[in-house]
PDB file of C-alpha atoms in Angstrom:
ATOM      1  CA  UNK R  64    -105.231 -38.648 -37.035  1.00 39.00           C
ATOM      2  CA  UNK R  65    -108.088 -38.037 -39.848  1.00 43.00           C
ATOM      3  CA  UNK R  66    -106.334 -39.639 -43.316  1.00 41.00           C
ATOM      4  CA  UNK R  67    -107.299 -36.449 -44.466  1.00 50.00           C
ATOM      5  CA  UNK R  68    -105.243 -34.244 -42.496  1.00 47.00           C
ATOM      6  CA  UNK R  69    -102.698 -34.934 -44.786  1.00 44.00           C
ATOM      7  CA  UNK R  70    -101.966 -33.986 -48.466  1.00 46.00           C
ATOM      8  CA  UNK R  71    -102.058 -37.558 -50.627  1.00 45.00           C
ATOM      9  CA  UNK R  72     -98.767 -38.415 -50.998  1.00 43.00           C
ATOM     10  CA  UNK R  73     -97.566 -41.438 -53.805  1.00 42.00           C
ATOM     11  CA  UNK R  74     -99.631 -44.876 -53.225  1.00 43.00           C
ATOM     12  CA  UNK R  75    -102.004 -43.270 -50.754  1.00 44.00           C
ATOM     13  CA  UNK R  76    -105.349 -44.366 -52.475  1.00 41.00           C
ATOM     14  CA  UNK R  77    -107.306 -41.543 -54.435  1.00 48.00           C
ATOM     15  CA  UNK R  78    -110.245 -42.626 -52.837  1.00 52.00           C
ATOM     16  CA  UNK R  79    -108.979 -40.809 -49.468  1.00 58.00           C
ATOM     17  CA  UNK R  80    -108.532 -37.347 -51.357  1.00 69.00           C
ATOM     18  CA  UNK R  81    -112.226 -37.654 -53.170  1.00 76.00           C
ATOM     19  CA  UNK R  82    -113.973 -38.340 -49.077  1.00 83.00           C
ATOM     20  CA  UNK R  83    -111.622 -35.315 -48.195  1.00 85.00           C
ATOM     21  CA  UNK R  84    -112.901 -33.408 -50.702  1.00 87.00           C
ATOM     22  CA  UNK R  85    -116.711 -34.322 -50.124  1.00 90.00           C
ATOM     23  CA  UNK R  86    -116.468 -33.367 -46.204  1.00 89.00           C
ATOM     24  CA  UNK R  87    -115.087 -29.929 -47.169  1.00 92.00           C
ATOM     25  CA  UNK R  88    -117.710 -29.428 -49.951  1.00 93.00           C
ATOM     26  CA  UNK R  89    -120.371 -30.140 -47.478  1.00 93.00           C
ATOM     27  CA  UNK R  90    -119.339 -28.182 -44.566  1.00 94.00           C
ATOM     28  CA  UNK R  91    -118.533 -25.479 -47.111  1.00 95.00           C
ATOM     29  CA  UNK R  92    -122.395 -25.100 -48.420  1.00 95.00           C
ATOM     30  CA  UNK R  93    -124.139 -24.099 -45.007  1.00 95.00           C
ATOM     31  CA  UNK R  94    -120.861 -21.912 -44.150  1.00 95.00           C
ATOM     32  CA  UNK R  95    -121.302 -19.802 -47.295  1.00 96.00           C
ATOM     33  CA  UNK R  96    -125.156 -19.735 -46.575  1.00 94.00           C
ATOM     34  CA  UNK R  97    -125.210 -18.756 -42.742  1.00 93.00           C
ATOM     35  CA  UNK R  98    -122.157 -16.251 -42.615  1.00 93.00           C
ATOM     36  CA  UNK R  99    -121.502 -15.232 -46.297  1.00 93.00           C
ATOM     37  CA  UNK R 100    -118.276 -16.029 -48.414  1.00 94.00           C
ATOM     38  CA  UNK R 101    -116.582 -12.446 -46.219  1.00 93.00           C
ATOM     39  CA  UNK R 102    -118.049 -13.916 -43.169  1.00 94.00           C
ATOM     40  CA  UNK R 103    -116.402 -17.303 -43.060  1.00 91.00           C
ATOM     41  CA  UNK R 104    -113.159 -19.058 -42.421  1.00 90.00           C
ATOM     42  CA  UNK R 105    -111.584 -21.527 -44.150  1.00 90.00           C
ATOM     43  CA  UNK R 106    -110.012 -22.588 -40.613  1.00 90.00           C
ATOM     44  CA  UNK R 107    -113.810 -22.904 -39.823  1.00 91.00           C
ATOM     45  CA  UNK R 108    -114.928 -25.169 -42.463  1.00 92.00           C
ATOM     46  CA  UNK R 109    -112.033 -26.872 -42.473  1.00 90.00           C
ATOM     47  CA  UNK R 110    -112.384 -27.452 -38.254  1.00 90.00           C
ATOM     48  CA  UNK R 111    -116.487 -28.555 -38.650  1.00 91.00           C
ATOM     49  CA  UNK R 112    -115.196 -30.937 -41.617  1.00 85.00           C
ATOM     50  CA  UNK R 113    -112.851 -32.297 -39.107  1.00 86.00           C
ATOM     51  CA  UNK R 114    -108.688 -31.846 -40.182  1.00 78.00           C
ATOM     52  CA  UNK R 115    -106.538 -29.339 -40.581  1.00 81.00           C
ATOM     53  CA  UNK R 116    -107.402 -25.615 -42.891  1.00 80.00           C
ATOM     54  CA  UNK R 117    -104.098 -26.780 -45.164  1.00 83.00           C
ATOM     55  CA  UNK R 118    -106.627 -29.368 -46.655  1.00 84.00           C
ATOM     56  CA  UNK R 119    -108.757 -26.481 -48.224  1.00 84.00           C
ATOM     57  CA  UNK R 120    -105.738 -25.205 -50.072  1.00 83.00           C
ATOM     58  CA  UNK R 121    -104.659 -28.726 -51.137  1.00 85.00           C
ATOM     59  CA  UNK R 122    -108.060 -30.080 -52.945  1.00 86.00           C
ATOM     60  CA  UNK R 123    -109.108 -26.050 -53.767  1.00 89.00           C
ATOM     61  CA  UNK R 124    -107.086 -23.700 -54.035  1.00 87.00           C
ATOM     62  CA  UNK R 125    -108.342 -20.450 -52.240  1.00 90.00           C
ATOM     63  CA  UNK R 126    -111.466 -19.565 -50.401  1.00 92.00           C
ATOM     64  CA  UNK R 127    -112.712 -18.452 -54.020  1.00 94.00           C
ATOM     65  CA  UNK R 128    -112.106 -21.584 -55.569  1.00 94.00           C
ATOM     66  CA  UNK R 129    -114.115 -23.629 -52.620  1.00 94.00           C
ATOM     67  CA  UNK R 130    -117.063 -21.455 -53.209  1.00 96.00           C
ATOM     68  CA  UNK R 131    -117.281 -21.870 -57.011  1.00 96.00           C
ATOM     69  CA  UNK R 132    -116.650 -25.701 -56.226  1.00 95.00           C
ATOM     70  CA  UNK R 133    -119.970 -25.846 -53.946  1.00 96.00           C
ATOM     71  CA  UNK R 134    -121.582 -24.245 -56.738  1.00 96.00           C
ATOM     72  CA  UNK R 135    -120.129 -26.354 -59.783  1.00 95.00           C
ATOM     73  CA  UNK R 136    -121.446 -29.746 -57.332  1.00 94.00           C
ATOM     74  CA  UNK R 137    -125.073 -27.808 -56.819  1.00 94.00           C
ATOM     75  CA  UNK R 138    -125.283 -27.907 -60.513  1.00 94.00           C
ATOM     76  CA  UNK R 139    -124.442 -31.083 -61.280  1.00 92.00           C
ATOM     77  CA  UNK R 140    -127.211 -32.318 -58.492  1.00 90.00           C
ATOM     78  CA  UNK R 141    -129.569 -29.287 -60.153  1.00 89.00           C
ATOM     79  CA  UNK R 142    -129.070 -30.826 -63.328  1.00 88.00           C
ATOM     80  CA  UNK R 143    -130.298 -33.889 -62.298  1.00 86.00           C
ATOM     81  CA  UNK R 144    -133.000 -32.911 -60.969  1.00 83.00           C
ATOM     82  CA  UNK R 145    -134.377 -30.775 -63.927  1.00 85.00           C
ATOM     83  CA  UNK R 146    -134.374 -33.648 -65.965  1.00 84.00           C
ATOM     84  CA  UNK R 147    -136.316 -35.704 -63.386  1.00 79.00           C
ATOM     85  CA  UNK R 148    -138.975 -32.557 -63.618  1.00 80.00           C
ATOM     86  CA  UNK R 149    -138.512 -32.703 -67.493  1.00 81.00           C
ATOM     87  CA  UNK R 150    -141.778 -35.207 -68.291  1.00 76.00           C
ATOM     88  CA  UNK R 151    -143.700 -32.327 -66.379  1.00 78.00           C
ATOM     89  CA  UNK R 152    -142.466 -29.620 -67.970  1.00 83.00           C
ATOM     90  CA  UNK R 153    -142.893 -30.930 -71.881  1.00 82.00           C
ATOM     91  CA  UNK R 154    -145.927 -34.125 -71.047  1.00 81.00           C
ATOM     92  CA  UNK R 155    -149.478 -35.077 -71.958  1.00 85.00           C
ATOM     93  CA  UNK R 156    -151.043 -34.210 -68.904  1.00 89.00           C
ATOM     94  CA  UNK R 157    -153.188 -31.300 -68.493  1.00 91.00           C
ATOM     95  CA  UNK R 158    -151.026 -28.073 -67.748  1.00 92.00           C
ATOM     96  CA  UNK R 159    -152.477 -27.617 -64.718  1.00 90.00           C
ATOM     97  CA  UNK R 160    -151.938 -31.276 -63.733  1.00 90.00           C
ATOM     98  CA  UNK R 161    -148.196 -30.798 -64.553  1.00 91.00           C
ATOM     99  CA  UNK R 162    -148.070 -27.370 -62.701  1.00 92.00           C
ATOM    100  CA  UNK R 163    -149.091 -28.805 -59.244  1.00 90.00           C
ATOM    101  CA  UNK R 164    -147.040 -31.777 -59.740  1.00 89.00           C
ATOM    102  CA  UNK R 165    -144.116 -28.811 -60.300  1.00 89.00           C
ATOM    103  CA  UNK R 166    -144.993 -26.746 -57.730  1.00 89.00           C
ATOM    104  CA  UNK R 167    -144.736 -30.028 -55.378  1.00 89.00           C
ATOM    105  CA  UNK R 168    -141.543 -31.249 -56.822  1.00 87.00           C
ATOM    106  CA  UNK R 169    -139.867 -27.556 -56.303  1.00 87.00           C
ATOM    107  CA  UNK R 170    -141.265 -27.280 -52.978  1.00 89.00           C
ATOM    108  CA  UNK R 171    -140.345 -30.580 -51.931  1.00 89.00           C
ATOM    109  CA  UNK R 172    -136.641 -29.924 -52.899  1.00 88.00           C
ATOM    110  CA  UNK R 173    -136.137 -26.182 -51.711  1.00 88.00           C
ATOM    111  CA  UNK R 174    -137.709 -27.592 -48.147  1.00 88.00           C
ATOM    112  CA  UNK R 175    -135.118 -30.636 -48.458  1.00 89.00           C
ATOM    113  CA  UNK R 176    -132.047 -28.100 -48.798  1.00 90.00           C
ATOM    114  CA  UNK R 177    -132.397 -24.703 -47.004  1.00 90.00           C
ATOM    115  CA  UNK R 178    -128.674 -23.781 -47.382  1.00 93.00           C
ATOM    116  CA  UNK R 179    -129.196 -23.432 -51.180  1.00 93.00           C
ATOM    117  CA  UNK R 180    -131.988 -21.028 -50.594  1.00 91.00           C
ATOM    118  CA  UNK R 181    -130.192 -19.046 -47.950  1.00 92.00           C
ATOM    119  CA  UNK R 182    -127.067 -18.859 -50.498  1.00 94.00           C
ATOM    120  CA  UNK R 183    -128.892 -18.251 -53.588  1.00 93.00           C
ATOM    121  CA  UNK R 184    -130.646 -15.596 -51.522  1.00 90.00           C
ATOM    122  CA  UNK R 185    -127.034 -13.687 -49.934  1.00 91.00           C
ATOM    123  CA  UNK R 186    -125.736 -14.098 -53.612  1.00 93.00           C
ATOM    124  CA  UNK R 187    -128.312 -12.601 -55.273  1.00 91.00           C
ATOM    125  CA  UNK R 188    -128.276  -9.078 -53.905  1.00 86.00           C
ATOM    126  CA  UNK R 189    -124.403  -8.740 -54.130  1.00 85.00           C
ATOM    127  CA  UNK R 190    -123.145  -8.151 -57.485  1.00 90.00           C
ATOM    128  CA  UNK R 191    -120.016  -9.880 -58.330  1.00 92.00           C
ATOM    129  CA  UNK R 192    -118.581 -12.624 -60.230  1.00 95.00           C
ATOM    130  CA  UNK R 193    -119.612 -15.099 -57.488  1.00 96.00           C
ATOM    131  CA  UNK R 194    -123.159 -13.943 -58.664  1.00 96.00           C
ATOM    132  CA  UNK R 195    -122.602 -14.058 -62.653  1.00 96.00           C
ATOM    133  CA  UNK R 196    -121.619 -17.816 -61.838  1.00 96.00           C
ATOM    134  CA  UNK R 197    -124.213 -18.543 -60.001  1.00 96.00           C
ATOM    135  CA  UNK R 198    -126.606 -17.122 -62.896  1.00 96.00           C
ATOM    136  CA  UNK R 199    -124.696 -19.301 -65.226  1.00 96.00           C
ATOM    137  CA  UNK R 200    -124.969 -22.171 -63.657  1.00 95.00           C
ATOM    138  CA  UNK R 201    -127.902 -22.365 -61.427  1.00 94.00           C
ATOM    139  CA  UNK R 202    -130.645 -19.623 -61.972  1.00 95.00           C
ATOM    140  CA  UNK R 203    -130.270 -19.723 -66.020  1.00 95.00           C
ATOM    141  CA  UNK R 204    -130.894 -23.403 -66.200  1.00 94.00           C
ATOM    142  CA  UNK R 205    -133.774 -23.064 -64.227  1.00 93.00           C
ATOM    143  CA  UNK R 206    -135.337 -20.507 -66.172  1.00 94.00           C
ATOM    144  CA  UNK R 207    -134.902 -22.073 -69.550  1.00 94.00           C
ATOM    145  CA  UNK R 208    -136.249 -25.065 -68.092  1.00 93.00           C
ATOM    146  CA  UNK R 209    -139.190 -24.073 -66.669  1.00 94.00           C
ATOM    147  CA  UNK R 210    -140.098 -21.284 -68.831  1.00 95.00           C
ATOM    148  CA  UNK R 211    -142.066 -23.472 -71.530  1.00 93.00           C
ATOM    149  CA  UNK R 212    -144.104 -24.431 -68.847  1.00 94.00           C
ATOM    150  CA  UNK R 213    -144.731 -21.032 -67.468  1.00 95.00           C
ATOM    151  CA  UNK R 214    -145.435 -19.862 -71.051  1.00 95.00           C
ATOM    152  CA  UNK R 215    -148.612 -22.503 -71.519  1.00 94.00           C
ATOM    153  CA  UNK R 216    -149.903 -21.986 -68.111  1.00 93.00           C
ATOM    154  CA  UNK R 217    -150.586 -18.054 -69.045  1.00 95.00           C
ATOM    155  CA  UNK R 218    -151.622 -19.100 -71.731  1.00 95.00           C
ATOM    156  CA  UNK R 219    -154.138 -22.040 -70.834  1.00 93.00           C
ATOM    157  CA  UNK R 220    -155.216 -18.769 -67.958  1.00 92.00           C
ATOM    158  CA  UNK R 221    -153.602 -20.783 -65.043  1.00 91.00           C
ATOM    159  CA  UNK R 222    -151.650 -17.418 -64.625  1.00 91.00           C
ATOM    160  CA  UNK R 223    -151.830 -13.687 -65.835  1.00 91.00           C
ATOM    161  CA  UNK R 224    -149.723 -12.935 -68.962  1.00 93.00           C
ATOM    162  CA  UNK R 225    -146.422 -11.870 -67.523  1.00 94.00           C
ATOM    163  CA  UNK R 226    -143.002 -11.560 -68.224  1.00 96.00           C
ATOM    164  CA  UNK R 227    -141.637 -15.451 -67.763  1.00 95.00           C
ATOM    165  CA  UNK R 228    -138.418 -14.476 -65.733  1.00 96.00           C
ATOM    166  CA  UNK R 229    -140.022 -12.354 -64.096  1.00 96.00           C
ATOM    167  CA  UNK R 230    -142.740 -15.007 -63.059  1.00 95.00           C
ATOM    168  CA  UNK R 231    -140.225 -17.567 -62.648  1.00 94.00           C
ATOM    169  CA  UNK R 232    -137.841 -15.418 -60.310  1.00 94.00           C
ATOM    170  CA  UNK R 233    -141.317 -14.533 -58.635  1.00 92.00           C
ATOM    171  CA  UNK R 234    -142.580 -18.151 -58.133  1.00 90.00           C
ATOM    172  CA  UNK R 235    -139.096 -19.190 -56.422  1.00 89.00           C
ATOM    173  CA  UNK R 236    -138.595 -16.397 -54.223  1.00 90.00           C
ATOM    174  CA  UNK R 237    -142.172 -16.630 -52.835  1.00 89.00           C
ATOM    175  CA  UNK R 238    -141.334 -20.391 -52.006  1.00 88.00           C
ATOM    176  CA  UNK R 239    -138.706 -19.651 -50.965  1.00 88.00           C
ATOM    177  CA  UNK R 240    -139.877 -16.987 -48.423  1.00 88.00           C
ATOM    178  CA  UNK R 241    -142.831 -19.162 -47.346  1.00 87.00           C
ATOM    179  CA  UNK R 242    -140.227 -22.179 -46.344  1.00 86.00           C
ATOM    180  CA  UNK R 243    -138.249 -19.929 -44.575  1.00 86.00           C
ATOM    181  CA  UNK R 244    -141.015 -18.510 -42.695  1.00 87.00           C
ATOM    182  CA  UNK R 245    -142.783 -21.671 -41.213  1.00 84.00           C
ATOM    183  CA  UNK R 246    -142.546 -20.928 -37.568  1.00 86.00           C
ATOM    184  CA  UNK R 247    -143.477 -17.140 -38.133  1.00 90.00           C
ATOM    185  CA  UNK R 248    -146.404 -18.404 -40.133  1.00 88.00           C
ATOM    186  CA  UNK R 249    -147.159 -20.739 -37.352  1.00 86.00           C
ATOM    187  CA  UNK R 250    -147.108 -18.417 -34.716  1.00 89.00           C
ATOM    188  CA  UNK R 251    -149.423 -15.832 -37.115  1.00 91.00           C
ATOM    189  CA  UNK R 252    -151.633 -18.522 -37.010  1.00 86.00           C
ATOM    190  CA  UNK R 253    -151.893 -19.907 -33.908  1.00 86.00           C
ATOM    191  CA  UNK R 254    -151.532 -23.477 -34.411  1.00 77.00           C
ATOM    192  CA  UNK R 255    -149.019 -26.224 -35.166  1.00 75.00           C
ATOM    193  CA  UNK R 256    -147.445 -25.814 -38.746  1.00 74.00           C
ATOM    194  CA  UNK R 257    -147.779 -29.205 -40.622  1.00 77.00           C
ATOM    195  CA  UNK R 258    -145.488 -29.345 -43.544  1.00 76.00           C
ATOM    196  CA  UNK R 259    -148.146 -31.262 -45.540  1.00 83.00           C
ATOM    197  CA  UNK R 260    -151.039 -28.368 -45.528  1.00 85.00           C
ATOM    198  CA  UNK R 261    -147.999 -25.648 -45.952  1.00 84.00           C
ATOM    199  CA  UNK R 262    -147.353 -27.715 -49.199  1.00 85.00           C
ATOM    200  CA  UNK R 263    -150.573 -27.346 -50.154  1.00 87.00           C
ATOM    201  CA  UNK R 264    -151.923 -23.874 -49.278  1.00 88.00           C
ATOM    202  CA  UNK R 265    -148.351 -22.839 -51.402  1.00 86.00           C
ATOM    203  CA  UNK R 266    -149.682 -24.875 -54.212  1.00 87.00           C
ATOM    204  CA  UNK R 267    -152.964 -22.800 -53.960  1.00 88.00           C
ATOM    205  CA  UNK R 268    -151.494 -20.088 -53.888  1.00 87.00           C
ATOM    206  CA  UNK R 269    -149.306 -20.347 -57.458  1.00 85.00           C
ATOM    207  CA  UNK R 270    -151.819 -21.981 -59.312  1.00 85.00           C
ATOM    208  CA  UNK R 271    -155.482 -20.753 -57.342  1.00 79.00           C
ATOM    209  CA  UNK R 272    -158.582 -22.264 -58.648  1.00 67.00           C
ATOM    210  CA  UNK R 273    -156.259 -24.546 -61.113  1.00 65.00           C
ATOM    211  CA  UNK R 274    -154.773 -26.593 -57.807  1.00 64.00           C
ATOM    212  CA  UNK R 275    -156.085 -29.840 -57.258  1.00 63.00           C
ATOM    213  CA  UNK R 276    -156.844 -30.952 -53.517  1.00 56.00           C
TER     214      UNK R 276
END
């Protein structure tokens, strides 16, 4: 039997209940992005993390409380990596220069975790409270991070003079849709889709005669 399948009971180590925890948050984040939080199960996450659906309850609560948990762990990783992006955003390097080396770094990490995009992306048209948390914690930070950066590129002429959230929403969803798209863009085009050149035609694409390469 999984140590997990069982609630931690007095002198089982805590260690146990924080791998428990971990399994279900990562099973949890492509659930919620390929069926929706209405179209899954907590049986079903709890089954592809391996031990019984009473675990769920145990570490969170309700199907609710999983979701906002999966969120609350996206931030904390999201936070981290804004300030790894923050000598890019606020540097000495010509704007453009920190732009590409942006719109690398965000397409670098949106390829690395396609859940997040397909759950940002479900979220987004439903209005609830899932989605005012989401706001909150993910899409707000983003914005206020990047949008200093946004600003000086209109204004150096990298990009027309727009509204910045508008832009910024803009920017990520056409990433976003371009990722997602690979093998339709591949078969448009005839030929084998290399990640490398898709990296850089999207680069092209946000910043035009500004991108390097």
């Amino acid at each position: 039997m999984d140590p997990c399948d069982t609630p931690r009971r007095p002198g089982r180590p805590r260690g146990l209940d924080s791998i428990c925890r971990e399994k279900l948050l990562a099973e949890a984040l492509p659930a919620f992005a390929r069926h929706g939080f209405d179209g899954v199960s907590l049986r079903a996450i709890a089954r592809a993390a391996g031990f019984d659906a009473s675990m769920v309850a145990h570490h969170f609560g309700s199907k609710a409380d999983l979701w906002y948990a999966v969120v609350e762990q996206l931030a904390l990783e999201f936070q981290a990596d804004l300030e790894d992006s923050a000598l890019c955003v606020a540097g000495p390097q010509p704007v453009w220069q920190r732009l590409a080396v942006v719109v690398d770094h965000m397409v670098d990490r949106l390829a690395a975790r396609p859940a997040v995009v397909m759950l940002v992306s479900r979220e987004i048209n439903d209005p609830s409270p899932r989605l005012d948390f989401l706001v909150e914690h993910l899409l707000r930070p983003a914005y206020l991070h990047y949008a200093p950066l946004w600003r000086e590129g209109m204004a150096a002429g990298v990009f027309h003079q727009t509204d910045p959230a508008v832009f910024h929403m803009s920017f990520f969803g056409a990433v976003a849709m371009a990722l997602s798209a690979q093998e339709v863009i591949g078969r448009i085009t005839g030929q084998p889709l290399d990640a490398g050149w898709l990296k850089q035609e999207i680069r092209r694409a946000m910043l035009g005669d500004a991108a390097p390469g």
